[in-house]
Coordinates of C-alpha atoms in Angstrom, one line a residue:
M184 CA -8.2 -41.4 2.6
G185 CA -11.9 -40.4 3.1
D186 CA -13.5 -36.9 2.3
P187 CA -10.8 -34.5 2.3
T188 CA -13.5 -31.6 2.6
N189 CA -13.8 -33.2 5.8
V190 CA -11.6 -31.7 8.2
G191 CA -13.1 -32.0 11.3
D192 CA -12.4 -30.1 14.1
D193 CA -9.0 -31.2 14.7
S194 CA -6.8 -28.0 14.8
S195 CA -3.6 -29.4 16.6
K196 CA -1.4 -29.3 14.0
H197 CA 1.1 -26.9 15.2
F198 CA 4.8 -26.2 13.9
G199 CA 7.3 -28.7 14.9
T200 CA 11.6 -27.9 15.9
V201 CA 12.2 -28.3 11.8
D202 CA 9.6 -25.5 11.3
Y203 CA 11.1 -22.6 13.9
L204 CA 14.5 -23.5 12.7
V205 CA 13.6 -23.0 9.0
F206 CA 11.7 -20.2 9.8
T207 CA 14.3 -18.6 11.7
L208 CA 16.4 -19.0 8.8
M209 CA 14.3 -17.7 6.2
L210 CA 14.6 -14.4 8.4
A211 CA 18.1 -14.1 9.1
I212 CA 18.8 -14.4 5.8
S213 CA 16.9 -11.1 4.6
A214 CA 18.4 -9.7 7.3
G215 CA 21.7 -10.5 6.5
I216 CA 21.5 -8.8 2.9
G217 CA 21.0 -5.8 5.2
V218 CA 23.7 -6.2 7.2
F219 CA 25.8 -6.5 4.1
Y220 CA 24.5 -3.7 2.2
G221 CA 24.2 -1.6 5.4
C222 CA 27.6 -2.0 6.9
F223 CA 30.0 -3.9 4.6
S224 CA 29.4 -2.6 1.0
K225 CA 31.3 -0.5 -0.8
R226 CA 29.3 0.5 -3.1
Q227 CA 27.7 2.1 -1.1
K228 CA 29.4 5.6 0.1
T229 CA 27.1 8.1 -0.7
T230 CA 23.8 8.9 0.2
K231 CA 22.5 9.3 -4.0
D232 CA 24.0 5.2 -2.6
F233 CA 22.0 5.0 -0.3
L234 CA 19.0 6.3 -1.0
M235 CA 18.1 5.4 -4.9
G236 CA 21.0 2.7 -5.7
G237 CA 23.3 5.1 -6.8
R238 CA 20.5 5.6 -9.9
N239 CA 21.9 2.2 -11.1
M240 CA 19.9 -0.4 -10.5
G241 CA 17.7 -2.8 -12.7
T242 CA 14.5 -3.4 -14.5
I243 CA 14.6 -6.6 -13.3
P244 CA 15.3 -6.5 -9.5
V245 CA 13.0 -2.6 -9.4
T246 CA 10.2 -4.9 -11.2
L247 CA 10.3 -7.5 -8.9
S248 CA 10.7 -5.1 -5.2
L249 CA 7.6 -3.3 -6.4
L250 CA 6.1 -6.5 -7.6
A251 CA 6.7 -7.3 -3.4
S252 CA 5.6 -4.4 -2.1
F253 CA 2.1 -5.9 -3.3
F254 CA 2.6 -9.2 -2.5
S255 CA 2.5 -9.1 1.4
A256 CA 1.1 -10.2 4.1
I257 CA -2.1 -8.6 4.1
A258 CA -2.8 -9.5 0.1
L259 CA -1.9 -13.6 1.0
L260 CA -4.1 -13.6 3.8
S261 CA -6.7 -11.7 2.5
V262 CA -7.5 -12.3 -0.6
P263 CA -8.1 -15.9 -0.6
A264 CA -10.3 -15.4 2.2
E265 CA -12.1 -12.5 0.3
I266 CA -12.6 -14.9 -3.1
Y267 CA -13.8 -17.7 0.2
L268 CA -16.0 -15.4 1.6
N269 CA -17.5 -13.7 -1.5
G270 CA -17.3 -15.3 -4.5
T271 CA -15.3 -14.3 -7.6
V272 CA -15.8 -11.1 -8.3
Y273 CA -13.2 -9.5 -7.3
V274 CA -10.7 -10.9 -10.3
M275 CA -12.7 -8.1 -12.0
I276 CA -10.2 -5.6 -10.5
G277 CA -8.1 -6.7 -13.3
P278 CA -8.0 -3.9 -15.0
S279 CA -7.7 -1.3 -13.0
Y280 CA -4.2 -2.9 -12.3
F281 CA -3.5 -2.0 -16.1
A282 CA -5.0 1.3 -16.4
A283 CA -3.5 2.8 -12.9
L284 CA -0.5 1.7 -13.6
G285 CA -0.7 3.2 -17.2
V286 CA -1.4 6.4 -16.2
S287 CA 1.2 6.2 -13.3
A288 CA 4.3 5.8 -16.2
Y289 CA 3.3 8.6 -18.7
L290 CA 1.3 10.8 -16.8
Y291 CA 3.0 11.2 -12.8
L292 CA 6.3 9.1 -13.4
P293 CA 8.0 11.7 -16.1
V294 CA 7.6 14.9 -13.3
F295 CA 9.7 12.8 -10.5
Y296 CA 12.1 11.8 -13.3
N297 CA 13.2 15.0 -14.6
L298 CA 13.3 16.6 -11.7
Q299 CA 15.7 13.6 -10.3
L300 CA 13.9 13.7 -6.9
T301 CA 14.8 11.8 -4.3
S302 CA 12.1 12.3 -2.1
A303 CA 8.0 13.2 -4.0
Y304 CA 7.1 15.6 -1.4
E305 CA 10.2 17.6 -2.5
Y306 CA 7.4 17.8 -5.3
L307 CA 5.3 19.7 -3.2
E308 CA 7.7 22.2 -2.4
L309 CA 8.8 22.7 -5.2
R310 CA 5.7 23.3 -6.6
F311 CA 4.2 24.6 -3.6
S312 CA 5.3 25.5 -0.2
K313 CA 7.0 23.8 2.5
P314 CA 3.9 23.7 4.7
V315 CA 2.4 22.0 1.8
R316 CA 4.8 19.4 2.5
I317 CA 4.8 19.6 5.4
L318 CA 0.7 18.5 5.6
A319 CA 1.7 15.9 3.0
S320 CA 3.9 14.3 5.3
V321 CA 1.8 14.4 8.4
V322 CA -1.0 12.4 5.9
F323 CA 1.8 10.3 5.1
A324 CA 2.6 9.6 9.1
I325 CA -1.5 9.0 9.4
Q326 CA -1.0 6.3 6.8
M327 CA 1.6 4.7 8.2
I328 CA 1.1 4.3 11.8
L329 CA -2.3 3.1 10.8
Y330 CA -1.1 0.6 7.9
M331 CA 1.7 -0.5 10.4
S332 CA -0.7 -1.4 13.1
V333 CA -2.8 -3.3 10.6
V334 CA 0.6 -4.8 9.0
I335 CA 1.5 -6.3 12.4
Y336 CA -1.7 -7.9 13.1
A337 CA -2.1 -10.0 10.4
P338 CA 1.3 -12.1 10.1
A339 CA 0.4 -12.7 14.0
L340 CA -2.6 -13.7 13.1
A341 CA -1.0 -16.5 11.1
L342 CA 2.0 -17.2 13.8
S343 CA -0.9 -17.7 16.3
Q344 CA -2.1 -20.1 14.2
V345 CA 0.2 -22.5 13.2
T346 CA 2.6 -22.2 16.4
G347 CA -0.5 -21.9 19.4
L348 CA 0.9 -18.9 20.9
H349 CA -1.3 -16.8 21.9
L350 CA -2.1 -13.9 19.9
Y351 CA -1.2 -11.1 22.0
G352 CA 1.9 -12.3 22.5
C353 CA 2.9 -12.7 19.0
V354 CA 1.6 -8.9 18.6
T355 CA 3.9 -7.9 21.7
T356 CA 6.5 -10.2 19.8
L357 CA 6.9 -9.1 16.4
F358 CA 6.5 -5.0 17.8
G359 CA 9.2 -5.6 20.6
I360 CA 12.2 -6.9 17.3
V361 CA 10.8 -4.0 14.5
I362 CA 10.9 -1.3 17.5
F363 CA 14.4 -2.1 18.6
Y364 CA 16.4 -2.0 14.9
T365 CA 15.3 1.0 14.5
A366 CA 18.5 1.6 11.5
L367 CA 18.3 1.4 7.5
G368 CA 20.8 -0.3 5.4
G369 CA 19.9 1.7 2.2
I370 CA 18.0 0.9 -0.9
K371 CA 19.4 -1.5 -2.2
S372 CA 18.9 -3.7 0.5
V373 CA 15.5 -3.5 0.1
M374 CA 15.5 -4.2 -3.3
W375 CA 17.1 -7.7 -3.3
T376 CA 15.6 -8.7 0.3
D377 CA 12.2 -8.3 -1.6
V378 CA 14.3 -10.3 -4.3
V379 CA 14.9 -13.3 -2.6
Q380 CA 11.7 -13.2 -0.4
I381 CA 9.0 -12.3 -3.8
I382 CA 10.4 -15.7 -5.3
V383 CA 10.4 -17.8 -2.0
M384 CA 6.7 -16.5 -1.5
F385 CA 6.0 -17.3 -5.3
G386 CA 7.4 -20.7 -5.3
A387 CA 5.0 -21.0 -1.7
M388 CA 1.9 -20.4 -3.2
I389 CA 2.3 -22.6 -6.1
V390 CA 3.2 -25.8 -4.2
V391 CA 0.6 -24.8 -1.0
L392 CA -2.0 -25.1 -4.8
V393 CA -0.9 -27.7 -6.4
K394 CA -0.7 -30.0 -3.1
G395 CA -4.0 -28.7 -2.3
G396 CA -5.7 -29.2 -6.0
I397 CA -4.5 -32.8 -6.0
D398 CA -5.7 -33.7 -2.5
L399 CA -9.3 -32.2 -3.5
G400 CA -9.4 -34.7 -6.4
G401 CA -8.1 -32.1 -9.7
F402 CA -9.0 -28.5 -10.6
G403 CA -12.0 -29.8 -12.5
N404 CA -13.6 -30.9 -8.8
I405 CA -12.5 -27.8 -7.2
W406 CA -14.4 -25.8 -9.7
K407 CA -17.8 -28.1 -9.7
V408 CA -18.0 -27.4 -5.8
A409 CA -17.4 -23.2 -6.7
V410 CA -20.0 -23.5 -9.1
D411 CA -22.5 -25.1 -7.5
S412 CA -22.3 -22.9 -4.7
G413 CA -22.3 -19.5 -6.3
H414 CA -18.4 -19.2 -6.0
I415 CA -18.2 -18.5 -9.9
E416 CA -19.1 -14.4 -10.7
Y417 CA -17.7 -12.0 -12.5
F418 CA -19.8 -8.8 -14.0
D419 CA -22.5 -7.2 -11.0
F420 CA -23.2 -3.7 -12.5
D421 CA -25.3 -2.9 -9.7
P422 CA -24.6 1.5 -9.9
D423 CA -25.7 1.7 -5.5
P424 CA -22.8 3.1 -4.3
R425 CA -23.1 1.3 -0.6
T426 CA -23.0 -1.7 -2.3
R427 CA -19.5 -3.2 -1.0
Q428 CA -17.7 -4.8 -4.4
T429 CA -19.2 -4.2 -7.6
T430 CA -17.9 -4.2 -11.3
W431 CA -17.8 -0.5 -10.5
T432 CA -16.2 -0.3 -7.6
L433 CA -13.4 -2.4 -8.7
W434 CA -12.8 -0.9 -12.2
I435 CA -13.3 2.8 -11.3
G436 CA -12.8 3.3 -7.5
A437 CA -9.9 0.5 -7.2
F438 CA -8.3 2.7 -10.4
F439 CA -7.9 5.6 -8.2
M440 CA -7.0 4.0 -5.3
W441 CA -4.0 1.8 -7.2
L442 CA -3.1 5.1 -9.2
A443 CA -2.5 6.8 -5.3
I444 CA -0.4 3.6 -4.4
Y445 CA 1.4 3.5 -8.0
G446 CA 1.2 7.5 -9.5
V447 CA 3.0 9.0 -5.9
N448 CA 3.5 7.1 -3.6
Q449 CA 6.9 7.8 -2.3
A450 CA 7.7 3.9 -1.5
Q451 CA 6.9 3.1 -5.4
V452 CA 8.0 6.6 -6.7
Q453 CA 11.6 5.6 -5.1
R454 CA 12.2 2.6 -6.5
Y455 CA 11.2 3.6 -9.9
L456 CA 14.2 6.7 -9.7
T457 CA 16.8 3.8 -9.4
L458 CA 16.9 3.1 -12.8
P459 CA 19.0 4.5 -14.9
T460 CA 16.5 5.9 -17.8
I461 CA 12.5 6.6 -17.7
R462 CA 12.5 3.8 -20.3
Q463 CA 13.3 1.1 -18.1
A464 CA 11.0 2.8 -15.2
K465 CA 8.1 2.6 -17.6
T466 CA 9.3 -1.2 -18.7
A467 CA 9.8 -2.3 -14.7
I468 CA 6.1 -0.4 -14.1
W469 CA 4.4 -3.0 -17.0
L470 CA 6.2 -5.7 -16.2
N471 CA 5.0 -5.0 -12.6
A472 CA 1.4 -4.7 -14.0
F473 CA 1.5 -8.2 -15.5
G474 CA 3.4 -10.0 -12.0
L475 CA 0.2 -7.7 -10.4
L476 CA -2.5 -9.8 -13.0
G477 CA 0.0 -13.5 -11.8
L478 CA -0.6 -12.7 -8.2
L479 CA -4.1 -11.9 -8.8
T480 CA -5.0 -15.0 -10.5
L481 CA -3.0 -17.1 -7.6
N482 CA -4.9 -15.6 -4.8
C483 CA -8.1 -16.1 -6.8
M484 CA -7.5 -20.1 -7.4
T485 CA -5.9 -20.4 -3.6
G486 CA -9.2 -18.7 -2.5
L487 CA -11.4 -21.7 -5.0
V488 CA -9.3 -24.5 -3.5
I489 CA -9.6 -23.0 0.4
F490 CA -13.5 -23.2 -0.3
A491 CA -13.3 -26.7 -1.9
K492 CA -11.5 -27.6 1.2
Y493 CA -13.9 -26.3 3.9
S494 CA -16.6 -25.8 1.9
K495 CA -18.7 -28.7 4.8
C496 CA -17.2 -27.4 7.5
D497 CA -16.1 -24.1 7.6
P498 CA -13.4 -23.0 10.4
L499 CA -14.9 -20.3 11.7
L500 CA -18.4 -21.2 12.1
S501 CA -16.6 -24.2 14.0
K502 CA -14.6 -22.5 16.4
R503 CA -11.1 -23.7 15.4
I504 CA -10.3 -20.1 13.7
R505 CA -11.1 -17.1 15.2
T506 CA -11.4 -14.5 11.9
T507 CA -11.1 -15.2 8.6
D508 CA -7.8 -14.2 7.8
Q509 CA -6.4 -17.3 9.5
L510 CA -7.9 -19.5 6.7
L511 CA -4.6 -19.7 4.9
P512 CA -2.5 -20.5 7.6
I513 CA -5.0 -23.3 8.9
F514 CA -5.6 -24.9 5.3
V515 CA -1.5 -24.5 5.1
M516 CA -1.3 -26.6 7.9
D517 CA -4.3 -29.1 7.0
T518 CA -2.4 -29.7 3.2
L519 CA 1.2 -29.3 3.9
G520 CA 1.5 -29.9 8.1
D521 CA 3.1 -33.1 7.3
F522 CA 6.1 -31.6 5.3
N523 CA 8.5 -30.5 8.0
G524 CA 9.6 -27.4 7.7
F525 CA 7.3 -26.2 4.9
P526 CA 5.1 -24.2 7.3
G527 CA 7.9 -22.7 8.7
L528 CA 8.8 -21.3 5.1
F529 CA 5.9 -20.4 4.7
V530 CA 5.3 -18.2 7.7
A531 CA 8.3 -17.0 7.7
G532 CA 7.2 -15.8 4.0
I533 CA 4.2 -13.7 5.4
F534 CA 5.9 -12.7 8.3
S535 CA 9.0 -11.1 6.2
G536 CA 6.5 -10.2 3.6
A537 CA 4.2 -7.7 6.3
L538 CA 8.1 -6.5 7.7
R539 CA 9.0 -5.3 4.3
Q540 CA 5.1 -3.1 3.8
V541 CA 6.9 -0.1 4.5
N542 CA 7.1 3.4 2.7
Y543 CA 10.5 5.1 1.9
S544 CA 10.1 8.4 3.2
K545 CA 13.3 10.8 2.8
V546 CA 15.3 8.7 5.3
Y547 CA 17.7 10.0 7.9
K548 CA 21.1 7.5 7.3
S549 CA 22.2 6.8 11.1
N550 CA 25.0 6.3 12.7
S551 CA 24.8 2.7 13.3
C552 CA 23.8 -0.2 10.8
G553 CA 20.8 -2.7 10.8
F554 CA 18.0 -4.3 9.3
P555 CA 16.6 -2.7 6.4
D556 CA 13.5 -4.6 5.2
T557 CA 11.7 -4.1 8.2
V558 CA 8.7 -2.2 9.8
S559 CA 11.6 -0.3 11.7
S560 CA 11.9 0.9 8.2
G561 CA 8.3 2.2 8.2
L562 CA 9.4 3.8 11.7
N563 CA 12.4 5.4 10.5
S564 CA 10.6 6.7 7.6
L565 CA 8.6 8.4 10.5
A566 CA 11.3 9.4 12.2
S567 CA 13.2 11.1 9.3
I568 CA 9.9 13.0 8.6
T569 CA 10.1 14.4 12.0
L570 CA 13.5 15.0 11.7
E571 CA 13.4 16.9 8.7
D572 CA 9.8 18.0 8.0
Y573 CA 9.4 19.0 11.5
V574 CA 13.0 19.6 13.7
K575 CA 14.6 21.0 11.5
Y576 CA 12.3 23.1 10.3
F577 CA 12.5 25.2 13.4
Y578 CA 16.3 23.7 14.2
P579 CA 17.7 23.9 10.7
N580 CA 21.3 23.6 12.3
I581 CA 21.0 20.9 15.0
N582 CA 24.4 18.5 15.2
D583 CA 24.3 15.4 14.0
R584 CA 24.4 13.1 17.2
R585 CA 21.2 15.0 18.3
A586 CA 19.5 14.4 15.6
T587 CA 20.3 10.8 15.9
N588 CA 19.5 11.1 19.5
I589 CA 16.2 12.8 18.2
S590 CA 15.5 10.0 15.6
K591 CA 15.6 6.5 17.5
I592 CA 13.2 8.9 20.6
S593 CA 10.6 9.0 17.8
A594 CA 10.9 5.9 16.0
I595 CA 10.3 4.1 20.0
I596 CA 7.4 6.3 19.9
Y597 CA 5.9 6.1 16.6
G598 CA 6.1 2.3 16.8
L599 CA 4.7 1.7 20.6
L600 CA 1.2 4.0 19.0
S601 CA 1.2 1.7 16.4
F602 CA 1.3 -1.4 18.6
G603 CA -1.5 0.3 21.0
L604 CA -3.7 0.4 17.7
V605 CA -3.2 -2.9 17.0
F606 CA -5.7 -3.7 19.5
I607 CA -8.1 -1.6 18.0
A608 CA -7.2 -3.3 14.5
E609 CA -8.5 -6.2 15.9
K610 CA -11.8 -5.1 16.5
L611 CA -12.6 -3.1 13.1
G612 CA -13.2 -6.4 10.9
G613 CA -11.0 -8.2 8.5
I614 CA -7.5 -7.1 7.1
F615 CA -8.8 -6.3 3.4
D616 CA -11.1 -4.3 4.6
V617 CA -9.7 -2.1 6.8
S618 CA -6.1 -2.3 4.7
F619 CA -8.3 -1.3 1.9
S620 CA -10.4 1.6 3.9
I621 CA -6.4 2.9 5.1
F622 CA -5.5 3.3 1.6
G623 CA -8.7 5.1 0.9
M624 CA -9.0 7.3 3.0
I625 CA -5.8 8.6 2.8
G626 CA -4.5 8.2 -0.3
G627 CA -7.2 10.2 -2.4
P628 CA -6.2 13.2 -0.1
L629 CA -2.3 12.7 -1.2
L630 CA -3.5 12.0 -4.6
G631 CA -5.4 15.2 -5.0
V632 CA -2.6 17.2 -4.4
F633 CA -0.3 15.7 -6.5
N634 CA -3.1 16.3 -9.5
L635 CA -3.1 20.1 -8.3
G636 CA 0.0 20.3 -8.6
M637 CA 1.4 18.0 -12.3
F638 CA -3.0 19.2 -13.4
V639 CA -4.1 22.7 -12.3
P640 CA -0.7 25.0 -13.2
W641 CA -3.1 27.9 -11.7
C642 CA -3.6 26.3 -8.7
N643 CA -1.8 28.0 -5.5
S644 CA -0.2 27.0 -2.5
K645 CA -3.0 28.1 -0.2
G646 CA -5.1 26.4 -2.5
A647 CA -2.9 22.9 -2.4
F648 CA -2.8 23.0 1.9
W649 CA -6.7 24.1 2.3
G650 CA -8.0 21.9 -0.2
T651 CA -5.6 18.4 1.2
F652 CA -6.6 19.9 4.9
T653 CA -10.3 19.7 4.1
S654 CA -9.8 16.2 1.8
L655 CA -8.3 14.7 4.9
V656 CA -10.8 15.4 7.6
V657 CA -13.7 14.3 5.4
M658 CA -11.6 11.6 4.8
L659 CA -11.1 10.2 8.0
W660 CA -14.5 11.2 9.7
L661 CA -15.9 8.9 6.9
G662 CA -13.4 6.3 7.3
I663 CA -13.3 6.7 11.0
G664 CA -17.3 7.0 11.2
T665 CA -17.6 3.5 9.3
S666 CA -15.4 1.6 12.0
L667 CA -17.3 2.7 14.5
A668 CA -20.2 2.3 13.0
N669 CA -19.6 -0.8 12.1
S670 CA -17.5 -2.7 14.8
G671 CA -18.1 -5.4 16.3
K672 CA -20.4 -7.0 13.5
P673 CA -19.9 -9.9 11.8
S674 CA -17.7 -10.1 9.1
V675 CA -20.4 -10.4 5.8
S676 CA -20.5 -13.2 3.8
K677 CA -22.7 -13.5 0.0
L678 CA -22.3 -16.9 0.2
T679 CA -23.6 -19.6 2.7
L680 CA -21.0 -21.2 4.7
S681 CA -21.6 -24.7 6.5
V682 CA -20.7 -27.0 9.3
E683 CA -23.2 -30.2 7.8
G684 CA -19.6 -32.6 7.1
C685 CA -17.4 -31.3 10.5
S686 CA -16.7 -34.4 12.5
N687 CA -17.9 -33.8 16.3
F688 CA -19.5 -30.4 15.7
T689 CA -22.6 -31.3 16.6
T690 CA -24.1 -27.6 17.8
A691 CA -27.3 -26.4 14.5
P692 CA -24.7 -24.1 11.9
S693 CA -24.9 -20.6 12.0
N694 CA -26.0 -18.4 10.1
F695 CA -24.5 -15.4 11.7
L696 CA -22.0 -14.0 9.0
N697 CA -24.7 -13.8 6.7
Q698 CA -26.3 -11.3 7.7
T699 CA -26.4 -7.8 7.0
A700 CA -26.3 -4.6 8.7
K701 CA -30.1 -3.2 8.7
S702 CA -30.8 -0.4 6.9
D703 CA -31.9 1.4 10.1
E704 CA -28.4 0.7 12.2
I705 CA -26.1 3.1 10.7
S706 CA -26.5 6.6 8.2
E707 CA -26.3 6.0 5.1
F708 CA -23.4 7.8 4.0
Y709 CA -21.8 5.5 6.7
K710 CA -22.7 2.5 4.1
I711 CA -20.5 4.0 1.1
S712 CA -17.8 1.5 -0.4
Y713 CA -14.6 1.7 0.4
Y714 CA -13.3 1.5 -3.0
W715 CA -14.8 4.8 -3.4
Y716 CA -12.6 6.7 -0.4
T717 CA -10.1 7.6 -2.7
L718 CA -11.8 9.6 -5.5
I719 CA -13.5 10.9 -3.3
G720 CA -10.7 12.1 -0.7
C721 CA -9.6 13.4 -4.2
C722 CA -12.4 15.0 -5.9
V723 CA -12.5 17.1 -2.8
N724 CA -9.4 18.1 -2.8
M725 CA -9.2 19.8 -6.0
L726 CA -12.6 20.7 -5.8
V727 CA -11.4 23.3 -2.6
G728 CA -8.2 23.6 -3.6
T729 CA -9.3 24.3 -7.0
V730 CA -12.1 27.5 -5.4
V731 CA -9.7 28.5 -2.4
S732 CA -6.6 29.2 -5.3
F733 CA -9.3 31.2 -7.4
L734 CA -10.3 33.2 -4.5
T735 CA -6.6 33.8 -3.0
G736 CA -5.3 34.8 -5.9
K737 CA -4.9 32.2 -8.6
Q738 CA -1.3 30.6 -9.6
D739 CA -0.1 32.3 -13.6
P740 CA 1.4 29.4 -14.8
R741 CA 4.2 31.8 -16.8
D742 CA 5.3 31.8 -13.3
L743 CA 6.4 27.9 -13.0
N744 CA 8.6 25.8 -14.4
P745 CA 7.3 23.6 -16.8
Q746 CA 8.7 20.9 -15.0
L747 CA 6.4 20.7 -13.0
I748 CA 3.0 20.3 -14.8
S749 CA 2.6 16.9 -16.6
P750 CA 4.3 16.7 -20.0
P751 CA 1.3 14.6 -21.7
C752 CA -1.0 17.1 -19.7
D753 CA 1.0 20.5 -21.1
Q754 CA 1.3 18.9 -24.8
F755 CA -2.9 18.3 -25.3
V756 CA -3.5 21.5 -24.1
K757 CA -1.1 23.1 -27.0
K758 CA -1.9 20.2 -29.4
F759 CA -6.1 20.7 -28.8
V760 CA -6.7 23.7 -27.4
P761 CA -6.8 26.4 -29.3
L762 CA -3.8 29.2 -29.8
H763 CA -6.9 32.6 -28.2
I764 CA -7.9 29.9 -25.2
Q765 CA -4.5 29.1 -24.4
Q766 CA -3.3 33.0 -24.3
K767 CA -6.9 33.6 -22.2
I768 CA -5.8 30.8 -19.5
Y769 CA -2.3 32.4 -19.3
W770 CA -0.8 28.4 -20.5
D771 CA 2.7 30.0 -22.0
L772 CA 4.3 27.7 -18.7
G773 CA 7.6 29.6 -17.7
A774 CA 7.6 32.1 -19.7
H775 CA 8.1 34.2 -17.1
I776 CA 11.4 32.3 -15.5
N777 CA 14.8 32.6 -16.6
G778 CA 15.5 28.5 -17.7
D779 CA 19.4 29.2 -17.0
I780 CA 18.8 30.7 -13.8
Y781 CA 16.8 28.1 -12.7
K782 CA 18.8 25.4 -13.6
N783 CA 21.1 26.9 -11.7
Q784 CA 19.0 26.5 -8.6
M785 CA 18.0 23.1 -9.2
H786 CA 21.1 22.2 -9.6
N787 CA 22.3 23.5 -6.3
G788 CA 19.4 21.8 -4.3
N789 CA 17.9 25.9 -3.9
H790 CA 14.1 25.7 -3.3
E791 CA 13.7 29.4 -4.5
L792 CA 11.2 28.6 -6.8
G793 CA 8.7 26.5 -4.2
E794 CA 9.1 29.6 -2.2
I795 CA 7.9 32.3 -5.3
N796 CA 4.8 30.0 -6.0
G797 CA 3.8 30.2 -2.3
K798 CA 3.6 33.8 -2.2
S799 CA 0.8 33.3 -5.3

């Protein structure tokens, strides 16, 4: 058999006929689930069924759906590449999963669940005012537009690697598909498609891992290669915030990033609320935490196997691939390319995983039916926000036909905008860094405004608005400035990569991946690790929001419905803060509100309370 690590520079393996058939069949199954629920299901008659699954989904489907939202093309392609480049320090992100999901389950979930909301942004209107809700939806739209460009770029890389098609051709094809399908099949189809895809991808990754391990002489040999090369490292307590990845960034910075995703992100919140009881929702969150840990382990082991395979012949230095994000696809082709159909199945999973990466805002149900679990549903989310939060704000009596046309046109516009940004995303570095940066610089302001609402009862709508706006400006300045400052610079690896084992490769090994930028090339401000972005954005929002609130006449907590404040926060103050201090800070939540009137307002969908709070 020869040396399994000597892969030379043979890049001729591509999709066969069976692979294309399997690829098409896998996507057809996912689409079929959406068509069934969107067009033929008799159980999806009402808006409640459409958006929330009738609030009677099972714990296991919701858990797998939550897990699928993380097990994306970006996670599949970028985490093994991260381990390949920088070693196992990334596994220290594991504790932040449990901490963030625990906080989400007990501090944030009760608020959304007790209010029985459909959209997380409805809370902001109830707690503050309509302008705050609109601003938050604008922030969400920015995140979706940026993220969708990266989401499409990821599977396009994989598809171009294993099919031999040009990268830009793959990008154009994928966006052509998702712009065409601009309708949803409902939340049930979203989650059941997630279940099918997560099972397929789990199985495929396990097969890749086992076959790779066997080819390389077992995991004992793989571990030895990793140890000898310095790949095994867990703790790095460097306190410098400019250091990209340390134990502190992975424990603290990543905690806030995951909190923004699992605590207040619409995609996750909407899934929680499809369960009939809050206890089941908490169970789903905790099960998801263990699932995330399993996925982390699987991806990290895959990264070590890939390194052992290419430790003597790096595919990037030997020009077999364009970026490290293509490491996993080329590994699949080298390891399982002779198994007809498996590469097609694997890439179909990556493709559908990318098309699944959407955030479900308060969607607008059009009169047509179509694909649910795609980036097109992300486009529909943006279109529905445009309709619900902007168009209807100025034209509240718009008819259904015109609303449908506006939704479709805006979805196409958003799709074209994201398509244009794909070519910028290619210049910004690896999808790992770019996706984490987007989550950080957008997730921070959103987490901050929800924190102001749930934990700072003195914050008024002016404070929430200006805190969010200021935080967004600061984070876009930091995130975009950092991307521009590093544009064109190669990916950085802490470890030495080699081409000494490559056959037919005579050029001297290059160390360009191991070079770091000189300290005087870019501002120190732009060297801050993107893991800290969410924390920075959240803190800026809460600081500015609190100061503005006190300067403009703070909210009186006695005028707030207690359900708008996180229950553990309220319980903590009442149990541990002396009564005379509670009286001085007016902590008697809802003392000025007639309970019966408020219940009637909530039952009738009246947002007068939000308007009252907005005037404070």
